[in-house]
Tab-separated table of C-alpha atoms in Angstrom:
chain	number	residue	atom	x	y	z
A	16	MET	CA	0.000	0.000	0.000
A	17	TYR	CA	1.275	3.435	-0.885
A	18	THR	CA	0.601	6.786	0.678
A	19	VAL	CA	0.450	9.966	-1.342
A	20	ARG	CA	0.988	13.231	0.493
A	21	PHE	CA	-0.056	16.618	-0.792
A	22	GLN	CA	0.761	19.872	0.897
A	23	LEU	CA	-2.271	22.010	1.653
A	24	GLU	CA	-2.152	25.527	0.378
A	25	LEU	CA	-4.032	27.472	3.014
A	26	SER	CA	-4.443	31.123	3.765
A	27	GLY	CA	-3.563	32.502	7.192
A	28	SER	CA	-7.162	32.470	8.415
A	29	GLU	CA	-7.684	28.890	7.240
A	30	LYS	CA	-4.529	27.789	9.082
A	31	ARG	CA	-5.737	29.476	12.281
A	32	PHE	CA	-9.165	27.876	11.915
A	33	LEU	CA	-7.698	24.378	11.448
A	34	SER	CA	-5.253	24.920	14.282
A	35	LYS	CA	-8.058	25.956	16.679
A	36	SER	CA	-10.269	23.088	15.501
A	37	PHE	CA	-7.578	20.497	16.170
A	38	PHE	CA	-6.739	22.113	19.515
A	39	TYR	CA	-10.357	21.944	20.718
A	40	ALA	CA	-10.793	18.399	19.385
A	41	ASN	CA	-7.705	17.398	21.364
A	42	GLN	CA	-9.090	19.079	24.504
A	43	MET	CA	-12.418	17.232	24.158
A	44	HIS	CA	-10.616	13.936	23.628
A	45	ASN	CA	-8.539	14.458	26.769
A	46	GLN	CA	-11.635	15.297	28.825
A	47	LEU	CA	-13.470	12.202	27.584
A	48	VAL	CA	-10.499	9.967	28.364
A	49	ARG	CA	-10.198	11.483	31.852
A	50	TYR	CA	-13.930	11.013	32.500
A	51	ALA	CA	-13.921	7.390	31.273
A	52	THR	CA	-10.813	6.580	33.316
A	53	ASN	CA	-12.400	8.001	36.461
A	54	ARG	CA	-15.604	6.027	35.875
A	55	LEU	CA	-13.674	2.784	35.322
A	56	ASN	CA	-11.583	3.363	38.435
A	57	ALA	CA	-14.746	3.936	40.454
A	58	LEU	CA	-16.241	0.718	39.068
A	59	PHE	CA	-13.137	-1.345	39.852
A	60	HIS	CA	-13.075	0.002	43.420
A	61	ASP	CA	-16.766	-0.770	44.031
A	62	LYS	CA	-16.778	-3.624	46.555
A	63	GLU	CA	-20.068	-5.095	45.358
A	64	TYR	CA	-18.938	-5.167	41.711
A	65	VAL	CA	-15.528	-6.609	42.541
A	66	GLY	CA	-17.105	-9.296	44.724
A	67	ALA	CA	-19.620	-10.268	42.034
A	68	ARG	CA	-16.913	-10.346	39.377
A	69	LYS	CA	-14.654	-12.497	41.540
A	70	ALA	CA	-17.496	-14.894	42.405
A	71	TYR	CA	-18.467	-15.117	38.737
A	72	GLY	CA	-14.915	-15.975	37.704
A	73	GLU	CA	-14.393	-18.553	40.460
A	74	ALA	CA	-17.751	-20.289	39.991
A	75	GLU	CA	-17.952	-23.685	38.352
A	76	PHE	CA	-20.417	-22.473	35.705
A	77	SER	CA	-17.802	-20.185	34.201
A	78	LYS	CA	-16.034	-23.266	32.820
A	79	LYS	CA	-19.163	-24.976	31.462
A	80	LYS	CA	-21.350	-24.400	28.451
A	81	GLY	CA	-24.869	-23.020	28.910
A	82	SER	CA	-26.554	-26.342	28.186
A	83	GLU	CA	-24.531	-28.127	30.903
A	84	LEU	CA	-25.668	-25.865	33.763
A	85	SER	CA	-28.075	-26.918	36.471
A	86	ALA	CA	-31.005	-24.714	37.472
A	87	SER	CA	-29.252	-23.395	40.590
A	88	GLU	CA	-26.103	-22.577	38.601
A	89	LYS	CA	-28.176	-20.731	36.001
A	90	LYS	CA	-29.904	-18.747	38.737
A	91	LYS	CA	-26.607	-17.835	40.430
A	92	LYS	CA	-25.057	-16.880	37.080
A	93	LYS	CA	-28.004	-14.638	36.256
A	94	GLU	CA	-27.876	-12.939	39.691
A	95	LEU	CA	-24.161	-12.199	39.395
A	96	SER	CA	-24.580	-11.010	35.811
A	97	ASN	CA	-27.386	-8.659	36.855
A	98	ILE	CA	-25.297	-7.187	39.694
A	99	MET	CA	-22.396	-6.515	37.332
A	100	CYS	CA	-24.658	-5.139	34.604
A	101	ILE	CA	-26.399	-2.720	37.004
A	102	LYS	CA	-23.080	-1.483	38.383
A	103	GLN	CA	-21.681	-1.001	34.893
A	104	LYS	CA	-24.635	1.149	33.883
């Protein structure tokens, strides 16, 4: 694959406009990343979520297929999934 580069011929006002546009896009990106990181950190420090996630991973049903689960395992899996889903929202 080849890349072709062309130099833009812009006036001074067009350069300023593009420069400001990219600057503000970068600022918005940084704010979104900061917000998402804070939300994820809060989720991973939530004791209820961490406990449900750990129990879900350690449970026997996590290693089985859906058709091999008993009724109690299905119920427990659904409860843990609901807890994690609610906390994620």
